[in-house]
XYZ file of C-alpha atoms in Angstrom:
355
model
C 58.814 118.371 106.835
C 62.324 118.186 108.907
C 64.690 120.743 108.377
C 67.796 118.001 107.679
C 71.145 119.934 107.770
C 72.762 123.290 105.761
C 74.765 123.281 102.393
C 78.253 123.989 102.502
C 77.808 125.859 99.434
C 76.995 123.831 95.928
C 79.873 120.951 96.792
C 78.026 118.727 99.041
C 76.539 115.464 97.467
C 74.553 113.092 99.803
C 75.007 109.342 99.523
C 72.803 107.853 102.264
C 70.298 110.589 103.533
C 68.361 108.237 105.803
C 71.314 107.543 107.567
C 72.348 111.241 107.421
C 75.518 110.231 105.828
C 77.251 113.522 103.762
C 79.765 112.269 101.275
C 81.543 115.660 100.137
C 83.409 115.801 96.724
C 84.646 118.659 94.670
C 82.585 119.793 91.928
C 83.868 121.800 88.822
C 83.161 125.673 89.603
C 80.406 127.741 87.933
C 78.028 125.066 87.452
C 74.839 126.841 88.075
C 71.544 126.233 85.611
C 72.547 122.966 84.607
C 71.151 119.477 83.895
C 71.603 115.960 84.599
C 70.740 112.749 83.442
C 72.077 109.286 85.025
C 73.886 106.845 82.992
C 73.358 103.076 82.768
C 75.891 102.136 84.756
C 74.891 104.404 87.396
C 76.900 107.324 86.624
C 75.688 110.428 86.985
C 76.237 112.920 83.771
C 76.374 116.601 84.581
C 75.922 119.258 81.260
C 77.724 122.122 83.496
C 75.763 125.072 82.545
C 78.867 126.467 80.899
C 80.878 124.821 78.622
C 81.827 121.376 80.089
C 80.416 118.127 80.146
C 81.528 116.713 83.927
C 80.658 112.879 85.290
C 80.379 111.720 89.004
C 81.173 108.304 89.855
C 79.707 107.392 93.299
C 81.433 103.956 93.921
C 84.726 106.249 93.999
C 82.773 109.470 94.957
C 84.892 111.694 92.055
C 83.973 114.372 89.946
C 85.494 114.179 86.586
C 85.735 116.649 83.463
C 84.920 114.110 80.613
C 85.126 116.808 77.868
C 84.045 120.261 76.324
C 80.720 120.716 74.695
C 80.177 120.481 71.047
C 80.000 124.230 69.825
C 77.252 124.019 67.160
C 75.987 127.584 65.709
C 72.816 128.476 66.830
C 70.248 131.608 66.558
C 70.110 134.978 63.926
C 73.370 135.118 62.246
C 74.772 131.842 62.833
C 76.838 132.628 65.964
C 78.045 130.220 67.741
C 79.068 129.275 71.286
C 79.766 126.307 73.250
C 77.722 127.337 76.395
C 74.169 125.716 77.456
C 73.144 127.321 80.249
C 69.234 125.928 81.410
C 69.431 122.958 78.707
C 67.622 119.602 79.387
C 69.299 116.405 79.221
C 67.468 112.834 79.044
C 68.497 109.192 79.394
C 68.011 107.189 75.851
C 66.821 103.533 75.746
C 70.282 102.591 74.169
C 72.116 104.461 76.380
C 72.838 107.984 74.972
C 71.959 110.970 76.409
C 70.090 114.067 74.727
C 70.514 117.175 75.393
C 68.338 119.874 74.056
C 68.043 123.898 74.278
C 69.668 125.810 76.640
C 71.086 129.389 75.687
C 74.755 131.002 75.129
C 75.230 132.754 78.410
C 74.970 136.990 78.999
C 76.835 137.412 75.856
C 73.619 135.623 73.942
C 70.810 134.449 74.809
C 69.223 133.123 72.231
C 68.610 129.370 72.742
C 70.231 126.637 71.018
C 69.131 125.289 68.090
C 70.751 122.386 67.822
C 69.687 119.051 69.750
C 72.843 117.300 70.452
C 73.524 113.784 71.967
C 76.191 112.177 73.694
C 77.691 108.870 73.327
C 79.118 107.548 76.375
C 80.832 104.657 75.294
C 82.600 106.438 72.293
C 82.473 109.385 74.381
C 82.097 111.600 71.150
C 78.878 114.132 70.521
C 76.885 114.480 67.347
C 74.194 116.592 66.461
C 70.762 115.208 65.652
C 68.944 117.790 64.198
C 68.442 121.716 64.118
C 64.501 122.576 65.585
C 63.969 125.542 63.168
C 65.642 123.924 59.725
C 64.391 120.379 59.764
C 61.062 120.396 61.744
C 60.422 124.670 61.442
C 59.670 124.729 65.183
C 60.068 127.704 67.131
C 63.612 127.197 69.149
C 63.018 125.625 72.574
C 62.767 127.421 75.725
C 64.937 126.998 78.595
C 64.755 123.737 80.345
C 62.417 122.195 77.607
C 59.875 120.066 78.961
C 61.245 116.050 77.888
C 59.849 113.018 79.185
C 61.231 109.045 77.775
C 58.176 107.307 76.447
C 57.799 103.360 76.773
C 57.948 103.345 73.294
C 61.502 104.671 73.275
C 60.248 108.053 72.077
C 61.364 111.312 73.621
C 58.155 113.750 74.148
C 58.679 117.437 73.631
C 55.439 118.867 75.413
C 56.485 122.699 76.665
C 57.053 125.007 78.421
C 56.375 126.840 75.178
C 52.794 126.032 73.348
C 54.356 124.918 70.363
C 53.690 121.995 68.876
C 53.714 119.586 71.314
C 55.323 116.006 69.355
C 57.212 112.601 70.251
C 60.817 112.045 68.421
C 62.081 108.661 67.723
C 66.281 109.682 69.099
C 66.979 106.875 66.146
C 65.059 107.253 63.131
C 64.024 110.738 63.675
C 60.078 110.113 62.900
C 57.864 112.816 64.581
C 54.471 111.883 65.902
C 52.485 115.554 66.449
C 49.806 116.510 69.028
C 49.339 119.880 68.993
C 49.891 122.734 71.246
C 49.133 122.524 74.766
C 45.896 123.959 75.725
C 47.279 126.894 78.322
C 49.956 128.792 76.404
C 53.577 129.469 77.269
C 54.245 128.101 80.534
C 57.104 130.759 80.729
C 58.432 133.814 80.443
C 61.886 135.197 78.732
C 64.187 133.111 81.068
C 62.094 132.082 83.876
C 58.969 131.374 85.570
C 58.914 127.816 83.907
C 56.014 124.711 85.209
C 56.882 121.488 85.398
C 56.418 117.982 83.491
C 56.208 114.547 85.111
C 54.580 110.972 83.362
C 51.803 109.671 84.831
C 52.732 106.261 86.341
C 51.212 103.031 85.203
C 49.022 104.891 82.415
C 50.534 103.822 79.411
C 52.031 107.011 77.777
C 50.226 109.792 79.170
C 52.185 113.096 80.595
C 50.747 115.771 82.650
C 52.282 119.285 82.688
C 51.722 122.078 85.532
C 51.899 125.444 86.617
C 54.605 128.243 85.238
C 53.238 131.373 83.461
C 53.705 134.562 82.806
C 55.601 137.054 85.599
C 54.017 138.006 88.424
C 51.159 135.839 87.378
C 51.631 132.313 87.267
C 48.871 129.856 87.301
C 47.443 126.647 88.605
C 46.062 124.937 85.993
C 47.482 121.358 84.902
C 47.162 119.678 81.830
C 47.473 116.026 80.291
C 48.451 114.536 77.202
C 47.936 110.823 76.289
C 50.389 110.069 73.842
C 49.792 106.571 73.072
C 46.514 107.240 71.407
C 46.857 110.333 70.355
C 43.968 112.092 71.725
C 45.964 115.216 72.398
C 45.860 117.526 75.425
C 43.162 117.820 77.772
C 42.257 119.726 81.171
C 42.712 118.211 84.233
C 42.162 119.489 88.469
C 43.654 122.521 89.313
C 45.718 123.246 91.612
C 44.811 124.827 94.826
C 47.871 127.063 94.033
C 48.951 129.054 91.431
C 53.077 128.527 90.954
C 56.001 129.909 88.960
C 59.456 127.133 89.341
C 57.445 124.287 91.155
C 58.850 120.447 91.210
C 56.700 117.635 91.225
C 57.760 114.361 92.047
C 56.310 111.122 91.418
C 55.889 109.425 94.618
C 56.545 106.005 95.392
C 52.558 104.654 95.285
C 52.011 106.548 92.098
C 50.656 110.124 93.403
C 52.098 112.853 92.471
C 53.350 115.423 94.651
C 53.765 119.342 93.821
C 56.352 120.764 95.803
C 57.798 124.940 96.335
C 57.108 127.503 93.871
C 56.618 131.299 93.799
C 54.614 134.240 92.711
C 57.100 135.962 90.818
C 59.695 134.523 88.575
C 62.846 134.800 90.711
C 63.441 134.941 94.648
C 61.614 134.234 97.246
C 59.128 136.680 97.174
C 54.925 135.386 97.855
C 56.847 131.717 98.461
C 54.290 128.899 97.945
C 55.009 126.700 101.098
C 52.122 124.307 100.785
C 52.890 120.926 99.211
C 49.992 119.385 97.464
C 49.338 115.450 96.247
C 46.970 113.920 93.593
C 46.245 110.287 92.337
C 46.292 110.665 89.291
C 44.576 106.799 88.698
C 41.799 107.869 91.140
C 38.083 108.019 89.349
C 37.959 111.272 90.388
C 41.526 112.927 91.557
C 41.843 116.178 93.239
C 44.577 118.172 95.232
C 45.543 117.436 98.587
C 46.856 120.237 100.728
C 49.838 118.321 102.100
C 52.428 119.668 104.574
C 53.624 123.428 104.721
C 57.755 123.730 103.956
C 59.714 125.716 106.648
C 61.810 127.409 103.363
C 60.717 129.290 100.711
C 61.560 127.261 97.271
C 61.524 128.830 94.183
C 63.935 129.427 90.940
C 66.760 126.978 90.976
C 65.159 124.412 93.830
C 64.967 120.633 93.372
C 62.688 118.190 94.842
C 63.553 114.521 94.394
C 62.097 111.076 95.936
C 64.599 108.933 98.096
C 65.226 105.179 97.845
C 63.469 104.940 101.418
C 60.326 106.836 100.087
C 60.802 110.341 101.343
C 61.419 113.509 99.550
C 64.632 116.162 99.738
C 63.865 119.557 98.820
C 66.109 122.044 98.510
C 67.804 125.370 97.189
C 65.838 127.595 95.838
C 65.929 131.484 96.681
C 68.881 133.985 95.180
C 70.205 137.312 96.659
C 72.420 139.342 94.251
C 72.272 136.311 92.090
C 73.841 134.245 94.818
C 71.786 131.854 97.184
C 70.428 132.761 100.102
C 71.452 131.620 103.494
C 67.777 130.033 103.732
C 68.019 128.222 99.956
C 71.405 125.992 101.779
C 68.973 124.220 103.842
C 67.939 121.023 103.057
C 64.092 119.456 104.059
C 62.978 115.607 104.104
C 59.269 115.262 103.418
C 57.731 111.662 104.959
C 54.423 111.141 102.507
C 51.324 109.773 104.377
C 52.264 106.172 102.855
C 55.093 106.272 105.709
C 52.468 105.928 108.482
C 50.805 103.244 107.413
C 51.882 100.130 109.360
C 54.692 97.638 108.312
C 55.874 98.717 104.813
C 55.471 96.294 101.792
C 58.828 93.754 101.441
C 60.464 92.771 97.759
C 60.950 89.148 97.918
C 61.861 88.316 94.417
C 63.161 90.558 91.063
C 64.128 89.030 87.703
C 68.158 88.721 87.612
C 67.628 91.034 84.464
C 65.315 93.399 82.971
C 65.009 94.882 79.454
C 63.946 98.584 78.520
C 59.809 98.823 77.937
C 59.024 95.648 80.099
């Protein structure tokens, strides 16, 4: 790991990190516990955590409020409140974005009900479908565990043990699984896992880590959902973890990044990184490289177009980051050191979703 440079607050975004090039734009305030999902021309959609939906365009590097969010009534009683705060958003094969749970903010927490999606070229909202009234599924937790299917389905796999089921976002069929074989993956608002698909295995998804406070654990999970044969056990991890990322590296592994013992803080950090092939015969964890910063509730961990990783946040004090949490870290996976790296010499002019 290399410590890379220190966060001017939440406003910095990063357009070239290889060539440690900081492109700094104003973002809306009080944007915290949010979600974001990239559009198809490139766009990148922000659902603010409050209640705004904001849009940055990086060929003009600008922030923009495109408009409220929908206010849809929710929970016992019917109240209602346009907030999301923790909701997860997803990229639709047509374009759309969904955007499910989430709760209402201090004044209620009870998590939304309503899965809503957003239009960008109309740029108007509807609302799909209510969890509890039309499927009578327990409401989903915070920062519901999504992943896009090659068949154009969204999969809805945790971090509760509910049903775990794939939604066609057009038609509305529901293929069903079954729970998850662990249990809730979190507790009240935090101590969440982590979901990633496997790469080049059809339509299978593995979910990791999370549990309850104070207690998190290391097993891992994974679900093929293109035949149906519902969730099975897979390696554990050498370390138990409550908030960690994993990131799908560029030669298909799968790396497991930060995470805690407790739910919140930086208390009993996991610094270890760890790495699995997944298509191996027999995969295991890899103890990787130790991080310099603890990274816990709130961090991120995302692969670079040059085939490192940036890790970062992570860590609150008085419910504001910590002076450690502003640092950013690049991560160079063992594929780096291997001699010349491999050169694209020809792409199709065009491509089509599911080929």
């Amino acid at each position: 790991f290399q410590t890379l440079h220190t966060l001017a607050g939440a406003k910095i975004l990063f357009s070239r990190v290889a060539a440690l090039e900081v492109s700094q734009a104003r973002v809306y305030d009080f944007t915290v516990a949010e979600s974001h999902s990239f559009l198809a021309n490139g766009d990148l959609l922000m659902v603010s955590g409050g209640d705004k939906l904001i849009r940055y365009t990086p060929t003009s590097n600008a922030w923009n409020l495109v408009s409220d969010l929908p206010n849809p009534c929710y929970g016992p009683g019917g109240r209602c409140a346009p907030n999301r705060w923790y909701p997860t958003s997803i990229s639709l094969p047509d374009g759309r974005v969904m955007v499910v749970g989430g709760s209402g903010g201090s004044e209620d927490f009870y998590v939304k009900n309503k899965v809503i999606v957003y239009h960008p070229v109309s740029d108007q909202w509807s609302t799909i479908y209510d969890v509890e009234k039309d499927f009578g599924l327990t409401r989903p937790a915070y920062y519901p565990f999504l992943n896009l299917l090659r068949s154009g389905e969204v999969l809805f796999s945790g971090p509760k043990q509910a049903p775990t089921f794939a939604l066609d976002p057009v038609t509305l069929a529901r293929r069903d699984f079954g729970p998850s074989l662990y249990g809730n993956r979190y507790e009240d608002a935090s101590g969440g896992g982590a979901t990633v698909l496997l790469p080049g295995q059809g339509e299978r998804a593995i979910i990791l880590g999370g549990g309850p406070n104070k207690n998190p654990t290391d097993s891992v999970e994974v679900l093929n959902a293109f035949n149906g044969s519902g969730w099975r056990w897979a390696p554990k991890m050498n370390f138990a973890r409550h908030h960690p990322n994993a990131v799908i590296l560029a030669d298909g592994t799968i790396l497991v990044v930060g995470g805690v013992r407790h739910n919140e803080g930086t208390d009993e950090p996991v610094k270890k990184t760890e790495l699995i092939d997944s298509g191996s015969p027999t995969p295991s964890w890899r103890i990787m490289a130790e991080q310099r910063v603890p990274r816990g509730y709130h961090s991120v961990a995302l692969l670079l177009p040059d085939g490192r990783v940036l890790s970062t946040g992570g860590g609150l004090e008085d419910g504001r980051p910590t002076p450690e949490a502003r640092l950013m870290e690049l991560y160079s996976p063992p594929y780096l050191f291997k001699g010349p790296r491999p050169q694209i010499v020809s792409a199709p002019g065009a491509v089509t979703y599911g080929t």
